[in-house]
């Protein structure tokens, strides 16, 4: 399960990829993103798109919570769950820029990156203005939240983590299809074998 990724795609590059997009993210520093931290996402804004910061971790299903605190869920696998199904439509779709991602191994992390220089994005889902207790010391907060889909792993990831990998979109038509609301189940597929390389450090 991917609970760490790196995003180094410059804001200017994102603005070129999505012409007309409004940039509300401020100065995005490249680097690693951990659960419950703020990360960049590209989401719908009226009839266009906007680049914003959002908090990584969607609301947890109430059935799994043992206290009032909800640490959030970073990955979505079961699309048939009513808890997730309500947020799978076009209005809640987003793209999460990613340069490399990690899977835990003994003694650290194994990082994965594309074999070429194409930009890539996680297939994301976002929810706005959600009230919850993420940290007891902070009390109830109101946050914009996001997570991303996972799917069966391709060959490179399977050798390290046999259960799942993030749903990664590497082609402009895939980015647009996801944002346009194409069937989520149909897009919940792994990258082709050979599309990723194992690297020692984040990119």
Coordinates of N, CA and C in Angstrom, one line a residue:
X1 N 0.8 -1.2 0.0 CA 0.0 0.0 0.0 C 0.9 1.2 0.0
X2 N 0.7 2.1 -1.0 CA 1.5 3.3 -1.1 C 1.1 4.3 0.0
X3 N 2.0 4.6 0.9 CA 1.7 5.6 1.9 C 2.9 6.7 1.9
X4 N 3.5 6.8 0.8 CA 4.6 7.8 0.7 C 4.9 8.0 -0.8
X5 N 4.9 9.2 -1.3 CA 5.2 9.5 -2.6 C 6.0 10.8 -2.7
X6 N 6.6 11.1 -3.9 CA 7.3 12.3 -4.1 C 6.7 13.1 -5.3
X7 N 6.6 14.4 -5.2 CA 6.1 15.2 -6.3 C 7.1 16.3 -6.6
X8 N 7.7 16.3 -7.7 CA 8.6 17.3 -8.1 C 8.3 18.0 -9.4
X9 N 7.1 17.7 -10.0 CA 6.7 18.3 -11.3 C 6.5 19.8 -11.0
X10 N 7.2 20.7 -11.7 CA 7.1 22.1 -11.4 C 5.7 22.6 -11.7
X11 N 5.3 23.7 -10.9 CA 3.9 24.2 -11.2 C 3.8 24.7 -12.6
X12 N 4.8 25.4 -13.1 CA 4.7 25.9 -14.4 C 4.5 24.8 -15.4
X13 N 5.1 23.6 -15.2 CA 4.8 22.5 -16.1 C 3.4 22.0 -16.0
X14 N 2.8 22.0 -14.8 CA 1.4 21.6 -14.7 C 0.5 22.6 -15.3
X15 N 0.8 23.9 -15.2 CA 0.0 24.9 -15.9 C 0.1 24.8 -17.4
X16 N 1.2 24.4 -18.0 CA 1.3 24.1 -19.4 C 0.5 22.9 -19.8
X17 N 0.5 21.9 -19.0 CA -0.2 20.6 -19.3 C -1.7 20.9 -19.3
X18 N -2.2 21.7 -18.4 CA -3.6 22.0 -18.2 C -3.9 23.5 -18.5
X19 N -3.9 23.9 -19.7 CA -4.1 25.3 -20.1 C -5.4 25.8 -19.5
X20 N -5.3 27.0 -19.0 CA -6.5 27.6 -18.4 C -6.7 27.3 -17.0
X21 N -5.9 26.4 -16.4 CA -6.1 26.0 -15.0 C -5.7 27.1 -14.1
X22 N -6.5 27.4 -13.1 CA -6.2 28.4 -12.1 C -5.3 27.8 -11.0
X23 N -4.2 28.5 -10.7 CA -3.2 28.0 -9.7 C -3.5 28.7 -8.4
X24 N -4.0 28.0 -7.4 CA -4.3 28.5 -6.1 C -3.4 27.8 -5.0
X25 N -2.4 27.2 -5.5 CA -1.6 26.3 -4.5 C -0.5 27.1 -3.8
X26 N -0.3 28.4 -4.2 CA 0.9 29.1 -3.6 C 2.2 28.5 -4.2
X27 N 3.2 28.6 -3.4 CA 4.5 28.2 -3.8 C 4.7 26.7 -3.4
X28 N 4.6 25.8 -4.3 CA 4.7 24.4 -4.0 C 6.2 24.0 -3.9
X29 N 6.6 23.5 -2.8 CA 7.9 23.0 -2.7 C 8.0 21.5 -3.1
X30 N 8.9 21.1 -4.0 CA 9.0 19.7 -4.4 C 9.5 18.9 -3.2
X31 N 9.0 17.6 -3.2 CA 9.5 16.8 -2.1 C 8.5 15.6 -1.8
X32 N 8.7 15.0 -0.7 CA 8.0 13.8 -0.3 C 6.6 14.2 0.4
X33 N 5.6 13.4 0.2 CA 4.3 13.7 0.8 C 4.0 12.4 1.6
X34 N 3.6 12.7 2.9 CA 3.2 11.6 3.8 C 1.8 11.7 4.1
X35 N 1.1 10.6 4.6 CA -0.3 10.7 5.0 C -0.6 11.8 6.0
X36 N -1.7 12.4 5.8 CA -2.2 13.5 6.6 C -1.5 14.8 6.3
X37 N -0.5 14.8 5.4 CA 0.1 16.1 5.0 C -0.6 16.7 3.8
X38 N -0.3 18.0 3.5 CA -0.8 18.7 2.4 C -0.1 18.3 1.1
X39 N -0.9 18.0 0.1 CA -0.3 17.7 -1.2 C -1.0 18.4 -2.3
X40 N -0.4 18.5 -3.4 CA -1.0 19.2 -4.6 C -2.0 18.3 -5.3
X41 N -3.2 18.8 -5.7 CA -4.1 18.1 -6.5 C -4.6 19.1 -7.6
X42 N -5.1 18.5 -8.7 CA -5.8 19.2 -9.7 C -7.2 18.8 -9.7
X43 N -8.1 19.7 -9.5 CA -9.5 19.3 -9.3 C -10.4 20.3 -10.1
X44 N -11.7 19.9 -10.2 CA -12.7 20.7 -10.9 C -13.0 22.0 -10.1
X45 N -13.2 23.0 -10.9 CA -13.6 24.3 -10.4 C -14.6 24.9 -11.4
X46 N -15.9 24.8 -11.1 CA -16.9 25.3 -12.1 C -16.7 24.6 -13.4
X47 N -16.4 25.4 -14.5 CA -16.2 24.8 -15.8 C -14.8 24.5 -16.1
X48 N -13.9 24.7 -15.2 CA -12.5 24.6 -15.5 C -11.8 23.8 -14.4
X49 N -10.5 23.9 -14.3 CA -9.7 23.1 -13.3 C -8.9 24.1 -12.4
X50 N -8.5 23.6 -11.3 CA -7.7 24.5 -10.4 C -6.7 23.6 -9.7
X51 N -5.5 24.2 -9.5 CA -4.4 23.5 -8.7 C -4.5 24.0 -7.3
X52 N -4.6 23.1 -6.3 CA -4.8 23.5 -4.9 C -4.0 22.6 -4.0
X53 N -3.8 22.9 -2.8 CA -3.3 22.0 -1.8 C -4.5 21.4 -1.0
X54 N -4.3 20.1 -0.7 CA -5.4 19.4 0.0 C -4.7 18.4 0.9
X55 N -5.5 17.9 1.9 CA -4.9 17.0 2.9 C -5.1 15.5 2.5
X56 N -4.0 14.8 2.6 CA -4.0 13.4 2.1 C -4.6 12.5 3.1
X57 N -5.8 11.9 2.8 CA -6.5 11.0 3.6 C -8.0 11.3 3.6
X58 N -8.8 10.5 2.9 CA -10.2 10.7 2.8 C -10.9 10.2 4.1
X59 N -12.1 10.6 4.4 CA -12.8 10.1 5.6 C -12.9 8.6 5.7
X60 N -12.6 8.0 6.8 CA -12.7 6.6 7.0 C -14.1 6.1 7.1
X61 N -14.4 4.9 6.7 CA -15.7 4.3 6.9 C -16.0 4.3 8.4
X62 N -17.2 4.8 8.9 CA -17.5 4.8 10.3 C -17.3 3.5 11.0
X63 N -17.5 2.4 10.3 CA -17.4 1.1 10.9 C -16.0 0.7 11.4
X64 N -15.0 1.4 10.9 CA -13.6 1.0 11.3 C -13.1 1.9 12.4
X65 N -13.8 3.0 12.7 CA -13.3 3.9 13.7 C -13.7 3.4 15.1
X66 N -12.7 3.5 16.0 CA -12.9 3.0 17.4 C -13.1 4.2 18.3
X67 N -12.7 5.4 17.9 CA -12.8 6.7 18.6 C -13.3 7.8 17.7
X68 N -13.4 9.0 18.3 CA -13.8 10.1 17.4 C -12.8 10.5 16.5
X69 N -11.5 10.1 16.7 CA -10.4 10.6 15.8 C -10.5 9.7 14.6
X70 N -10.3 10.4 13.4 CA -10.3 9.8 12.1 C -9.0 10.2 11.4
X71 N -8.0 9.2 11.4 CA -6.7 9.5 10.7 C -6.8 9.6 9.2
X72 N -7.9 9.1 8.6 CA -8.1 9.2 7.2 C -7.6 7.9 6.5
X73 N -8.1 7.8 5.3 CA -7.7 6.6 4.4 C -7.0 7.1 3.2
X74 N -5.8 6.6 3.0 CA -4.9 7.1 1.9 C -5.2 6.5 0.5
X75 N -5.7 5.3 0.5 CA -5.9 4.5 -0.7 C -7.3 3.9 -0.8
X76 N -7.9 3.9 -2.0 CA -9.2 3.3 -2.2 C -9.1 2.1 -3.1
X77 N -9.6 1.0 -2.6 CA -9.5 -0.3 -3.4 C -10.9 -0.8 -3.8
X78 N -11.8 -0.8 -2.8 CA -13.1 -1.4 -3.0 C -14.1 -0.4 -3.5
X79 N -14.3 -0.3 -4.8 CA -15.1 0.7 -5.4 C -16.6 0.4 -5.2
X80 N -16.9 -0.9 -4.8 CA -18.3 -1.2 -4.6 C -18.9 -0.8 -3.3
X81 N -18.0 -0.4 -2.4 CA -18.4 0.1 -1.1 C -19.3 1.3 -1.2
X82 N -20.4 1.4 -0.5 CA -21.2 2.6 -0.5 C -20.5 3.8 0.0
X83 N -19.6 3.6 0.9 CA -18.8 4.7 1.5 C -18.0 5.4 0.4
X84 N -17.4 4.7 -0.5 CA -16.6 5.3 -1.6 C -17.4 5.6 -2.8
X85 N -18.5 4.9 -3.0 CA -19.2 5.0 -4.3 C -19.8 6.4 -4.4
X86 N -20.2 7.0 -3.3 CA -20.8 8.4 -3.4 C -19.9 9.5 -3.9
X87 N -18.5 9.2 -3.8 CA -17.5 10.2 -4.2 C -16.8 9.8 -5.5
X88 N -17.3 8.8 -6.3 CA -16.6 8.4 -7.5 C -17.0 9.1 -8.7
X89 N -18.0 10.0 -8.6 CA -18.5 10.7 -9.8 C -17.5 11.8 -10.3
X90 N -17.8 12.4 -11.4 CA -16.9 13.4 -12.0 C -16.6 14.5 -11.0
X91 N -17.6 15.0 -10.3 CA -17.4 16.2 -9.4 C -16.3 16.0 -8.4
X92 N -16.0 14.7 -8.0 CA -15.0 14.5 -6.9 C -13.7 13.9 -7.5
X93 N -13.6 13.9 -8.8 CA -12.4 13.4 -9.4 C -11.3 14.4 -9.3
X94 N -10.0 14.0 -9.1 CA -8.9 14.8 -9.2 C -7.7 14.1 -9.7
X95 N -6.6 14.8 -10.0 CA -5.3 14.2 -10.4 C -4.3 14.6 -9.3
X96 N -3.5 13.6 -8.9 CA -2.5 13.9 -7.9 C -1.1 13.8 -8.6
X97 N -0.4 14.9 -8.8 CA 0.9 14.8 -9.4 C 1.9 14.0 -8.6
X98 N 2.6 13.1 -9.3 CA 3.6 12.2 -8.6 C 4.8 12.0 -9.5
X99 N 5.9 12.0 -8.9 CA 7.2 11.7 -9.7 C 7.7 10.4 -9.4
X100 N 7.5 9.9 -8.1 CA 7.9 8.6 -7.7 C 7.1 8.2 -6.5
X101 N 7.0 6.9 -6.2 CA 6.2 6.5 -5.0 C 7.0 5.3 -4.4
X102 N 6.7 5.1 -3.1 CA 7.4 4.1 -2.3 C 6.5 3.0 -1.8
X103 N 7.1 1.8 -1.7 CA 6.5 0.7 -1.0 C 7.4 0.2 0.1
X104 N 6.9 -0.1 1.3 CA 7.8 -0.4 2.4 C 8.5 -1.8 2.1
X105 N 9.8 -1.8 2.5 CA 10.5 -3.1 2.5 C 11.3 -3.1 3.8
X106 N 11.9 -4.3 4.1 CA 12.6 -4.4 5.3 C 13.8 -3.4 5.3
X107 N 13.8 -2.6 6.4 CA 14.9 -1.6 6.5 C 14.6 -0.3 5.8
X108 N 13.5 -0.1 5.2 CA 13.2 1.2 4.5 C 12.1 1.2 3.5
X109 N 12.4 1.8 2.3 CA 11.4 1.9 1.2 C 12.0 1.5 -0.1
X110 N 11.2 0.9 -1.0 CA 11.6 0.7 -2.4 C 10.9 1.8 -3.2
X111 N 11.6 2.6 -3.9 CA 11.0 3.6 -4.7 C 10.8 3.2 -6.2
X112 N 9.7 3.7 -6.8 CA 9.4 3.4 -8.2 C 9.2 4.7 -8.9
X113 N 9.7 4.7 -10.2 CA 9.6 5.9 -11.0 C 9.3 5.4 -12.5
X114 N 8.8 6.3 -13.3 CA 8.6 5.9 -14.7 C 9.9 5.7 -15.4
X115 N 9.9 4.9 -16.4 CA 11.1 4.6 -17.2 C 11.5 5.7 -18.2
X116 N 10.6 6.6 -18.3 CA 10.9 7.8 -19.2 C 10.5 9.1 -18.4
X117 N 10.5 10.2 -19.1 CA 10.3 11.5 -18.4 C 8.9 12.0 -18.5
X118 N 8.0 11.1 -18.9 CA 6.6 11.6 -19.0 C 6.0 11.9 -17.6
X119 N 5.2 13.0 -17.5 CA 4.6 13.3 -16.2 C 3.5 12.2 -15.9
X120 N 3.3 11.9 -14.6 CA 2.3 11.0 -14.3 C 1.5 11.5 -13.1
X121 N 0.3 11.0 -13.0 CA -0.6 11.4 -11.9 C -1.3 10.1 -11.4
X122 N -1.6 10.2 -10.0 CA -2.5 9.2 -9.4 C -3.9 9.6 -9.8
X123 N -4.8 8.5 -10.0 CA -6.2 8.8 -10.2 C -6.8 9.1 -8.8
X124 N -7.1 10.3 -8.5 CA -7.5 10.8 -7.2 C -9.0 11.0 -7.1
X125 N -9.4 11.0 -5.8 CA -10.8 11.3 -5.4 C -10.6 12.4 -4.3
X126 N -11.4 13.4 -4.4 CA -11.3 14.5 -3.4 C -12.7 14.9 -2.8
X127 N -12.7 15.3 -1.5 CA -13.9 15.8 -0.8 C -13.5 17.1 -0.1
X128 N -14.4 18.1 -0.2 CA -14.2 19.4 0.3 C -14.9 19.7 1.6
X129 N -14.3 20.5 2.4 CA -15.0 21.0 3.6 C -15.5 19.9 4.5
X130 N -14.7 18.9 4.8 CA -15.1 17.8 5.6 C -14.7 18.1 7.1
X131 N -15.6 18.0 8.0 CA -15.4 18.2 9.4 C -15.1 16.9 10.1
X132 N -13.9 16.9 10.8 CA -13.5 15.7 11.5 C -12.4 16.0 12.5
X133 N -12.1 15.1 13.4 CA -11.0 15.2 14.3 C -9.9 14.3 13.7
X134 N -8.9 15.0 13.1 CA -7.8 14.3 12.5 C -6.7 14.1 13.6
X135 N -6.5 15.0 14.4 CA -5.5 15.0 15.6 C -6.2 15.5 16.8
X136 N -6.1 14.7 17.9 CA -6.8 15.1 19.1 C -6.5 16.5 19.6
X137 N -5.2 16.8 19.5 CA -4.7 18.1 20.0 C -5.3 19.3 19.2
X138 N -5.7 19.0 17.9 CA -6.3 20.1 17.1 C -7.8 20.2 17.2
X139 N -8.4 19.2 17.8 CA -9.9 19.2 17.8 C -10.5 19.0 16.4
X140 N -11.7 19.4 16.3 CA -12.4 19.3 15.0 C -11.9 20.4 14.0
X141 N -11.5 19.9 12.8 CA -11.1 20.8 11.8 C -11.9 20.6 10.5
X142 N -11.9 21.6 9.7 CA -12.6 21.5 8.4 C -11.5 21.5 7.3
X143 N -11.5 20.4 6.5 CA -10.4 20.2 5.5 C -11.0 19.8 4.2
X144 N -10.2 20.1 3.1 CA -10.3 19.5 1.8 C -9.4 18.3 1.8
X145 N -9.9 17.1 1.4 CA -9.2 15.9 1.6 C -9.1 15.2 0.2
X146 N -8.1 14.3 0.1 CA -8.0 13.5 -1.1 C -7.4 12.1 -0.8
X147 N -7.6 11.2 -1.7 CA -6.9 9.9 -1.7 C -6.8 9.4 -3.2
X148 N -6.3 8.2 -3.4 CA -6.2 7.8 -4.8 C -6.5 6.3 -4.8
X149 N -6.9 5.8 -6.0 CA -7.3 4.4 -6.2 C -6.1 3.5 -6.3
X150 N -6.3 2.3 -5.9 CA -5.2 1.3 -6.1 C -5.8 0.1 -6.9
X151 N -4.9 -0.7 -7.4 CA -5.3 -1.8 -8.3 C -4.3 -2.9 -8.1
X152 N -4.5 -4.1 -8.8 CA -3.5 -5.1 -8.7 C -2.1 -4.6 -9.3
X153 N -1.0 -5.1 -8.8 CA 0.3 -4.5 -9.2 C 0.8 -5.0 -10.5
X154 N 1.6 -4.2 -11.2 CA 2.3 -4.8 -12.4 C 3.5 -5.5 -11.9
X155 N 4.3 -6.0 -12.9 CA 5.4 -6.9 -12.5 C 6.4 -6.3 -11.6
X156 N 6.8 -5.0 -11.9 CA 7.8 -4.3 -11.1 C 7.4 -4.2 -9.6
X157 N 6.1 -3.7 -9.4 CA 5.6 -3.5 -8.0 C 5.4 -4.9 -7.4
X158 N 4.8 -5.8 -8.1 CA 4.5 -7.1 -7.5 C 5.7 -7.8 -6.9
X159 N 6.9 -7.6 -7.5 CA 8.1 -8.3 -6.9 C 8.4 -7.7 -5.5
X160 N 7.9 -6.5 -5.2 CA 8.1 -5.9 -3.9 C 6.9 -5.9 -3.0
X161 N 5.8 -5.7 -3.6 CA 4.5 -5.6 -2.9 C 3.4 -6.3 -3.7
X162 N 3.1 -7.5 -3.4 CA 2.2 -8.3 -4.2 C 0.8 -8.0 -4.2
X163 N 0.3 -7.1 -3.3 CA -1.1 -6.9 -3.1 C -1.7 -5.8 -4.0
X164 N -1.0 -4.7 -4.1 CA -1.6 -3.6 -4.8 C -0.6 -2.5 -5.2
X165 N -1.0 -1.7 -6.1 CA -0.2 -0.5 -6.5 C -1.2 0.7 -6.8
X166 N -0.7 1.9 -6.8 CA -1.6 3.0 -7.1 C -2.1 2.9 -8.6
X167 N -3.3 3.4 -8.9 CA -3.7 3.6 -10.2 C -3.0 4.9 -10.8
X168 N -2.1 4.7 -11.8 CA -1.3 5.7 -12.3 C -1.7 6.0 -13.8
X169 N -1.9 7.3 -14.0 CA -2.3 7.7 -15.4 C -1.1 8.5 -16.0
X170 N -0.7 8.0 -17.2 CA 0.5 8.6 -17.8 C 0.3 9.3 -19.1
X171 N -0.9 9.1 -19.7 CA -1.3 9.7 -21.0 C -2.3 10.8 -20.8
X172 N -2.2 11.9 -21.6 CA -3.2 13.0 -21.5 C -4.6 12.5 -21.7
X173 N -4.8 11.6 -22.6 CA -6.2 11.1 -22.8 C -6.7 10.4 -21.5
X174 N -5.8 9.7 -20.8 CA -6.2 9.1 -19.5 C -6.5 10.2 -18.5
X175 N -5.7 11.2 -18.4 CA -6.0 12.3 -17.4 C -7.4 12.9 -17.7
X176 N -7.7 13.1 -19.0 CA -8.9 13.7 -19.3 C -10.1 12.8 -19.0
X177 N -9.9 11.5 -19.4 CA -11.0 10.5 -19.2 C -11.3 10.4 -17.7
X178 N -10.3 10.4 -16.8 CA -10.6 10.4 -15.4 C -11.3 11.6 -14.9
X179 N -10.8 12.8 -15.3 CA -11.5 14.0 -14.9 C -12.9 14.1 -15.5
X180 N -13.2 13.5 -16.7 CA -14.5 13.6 -17.3 C -15.5 12.6 -16.7
X181 N -15.0 11.7 -15.8 CA -15.9 10.8 -15.1 C -16.1 9.5 -15.7
X182 N -15.1 9.1 -16.6 CA -15.2 7.7 -17.1 C -15.3 6.7 -16.0
X183 N -15.9 5.6 -16.3 CA -16.2 4.5 -15.3 C -15.0 4.2 -14.4
X184 N -15.1 4.4 -13.1 CA -13.9 4.3 -12.3 C -13.4 2.8 -12.3
X185 N -14.3 1.9 -12.3 CA -13.9 0.5 -12.3 C -13.1 0.1 -13.6
X186 N -13.5 0.7 -14.7 CA -12.8 0.5 -15.9 C -11.4 1.0 -15.9
X187 N -11.2 2.1 -15.2 CA -9.9 2.8 -15.1 C -9.0 2.3 -13.9
X188 N -9.6 1.4 -13.2 CA -8.8 0.8 -12.0 C -7.9 -0.3 -12.5
X189 N -6.9 0.0 -13.2 CA -6.0 -1.0 -13.8 C -4.5 -0.6 -13.6
X190 N -3.7 -1.6 -13.6 CA -2.3 -1.3 -13.4 C -1.6 -0.8 -14.6
X191 N -0.4 -0.3 -14.4 CA 0.4 0.1 -15.6 C 0.9 -1.1 -16.3
X192 N 1.2 -1.1 -17.6 CA 1.8 -2.2 -18.2 C 3.2 -2.6 -17.6
X193 N 3.5 -3.9 -17.6 CA 4.8 -4.3 -17.1 C 5.9 -3.6 -17.9
X194 N 6.9 -3.2 -17.2 CA 8.0 -2.5 -17.9 C 7.9 -1.0 -17.8
X195 N 6.7 -0.4 -17.4 CA 6.5 1.0 -17.3 C 7.2 1.7 -16.2
X196 N 7.6 0.9 -15.2 CA 8.3 1.5 -14.0 C 9.7 0.9 -13.8
X197 N 10.5 1.7 -13.2 CA 11.8 1.2 -12.8 C 12.0 1.3 -11.3
X198 N 12.8 0.5 -10.7 CA 13.1 0.5 -9.3 C 14.3 1.5 -9.1
X199 N 14.2 2.4 -8.2 CA 15.2 3.4 -7.9 C 15.5 3.4 -6.4
X200 N 16.7 3.9 -6.0 CA 17.1 3.9 -4.6 C 16.5 5.0 -3.8
X201 N 16.3 6.2 -4.5 CA 15.8 7.4 -3.7 C 14.6 8.0 -4.5
X202 N 13.9 8.8 -3.8 CA 12.8 9.5 -4.5 C 13.3 10.5 -5.6
X203 N 12.4 10.6 -6.5 CA 12.7 11.6 -7.6 C 11.8 12.8 -7.4

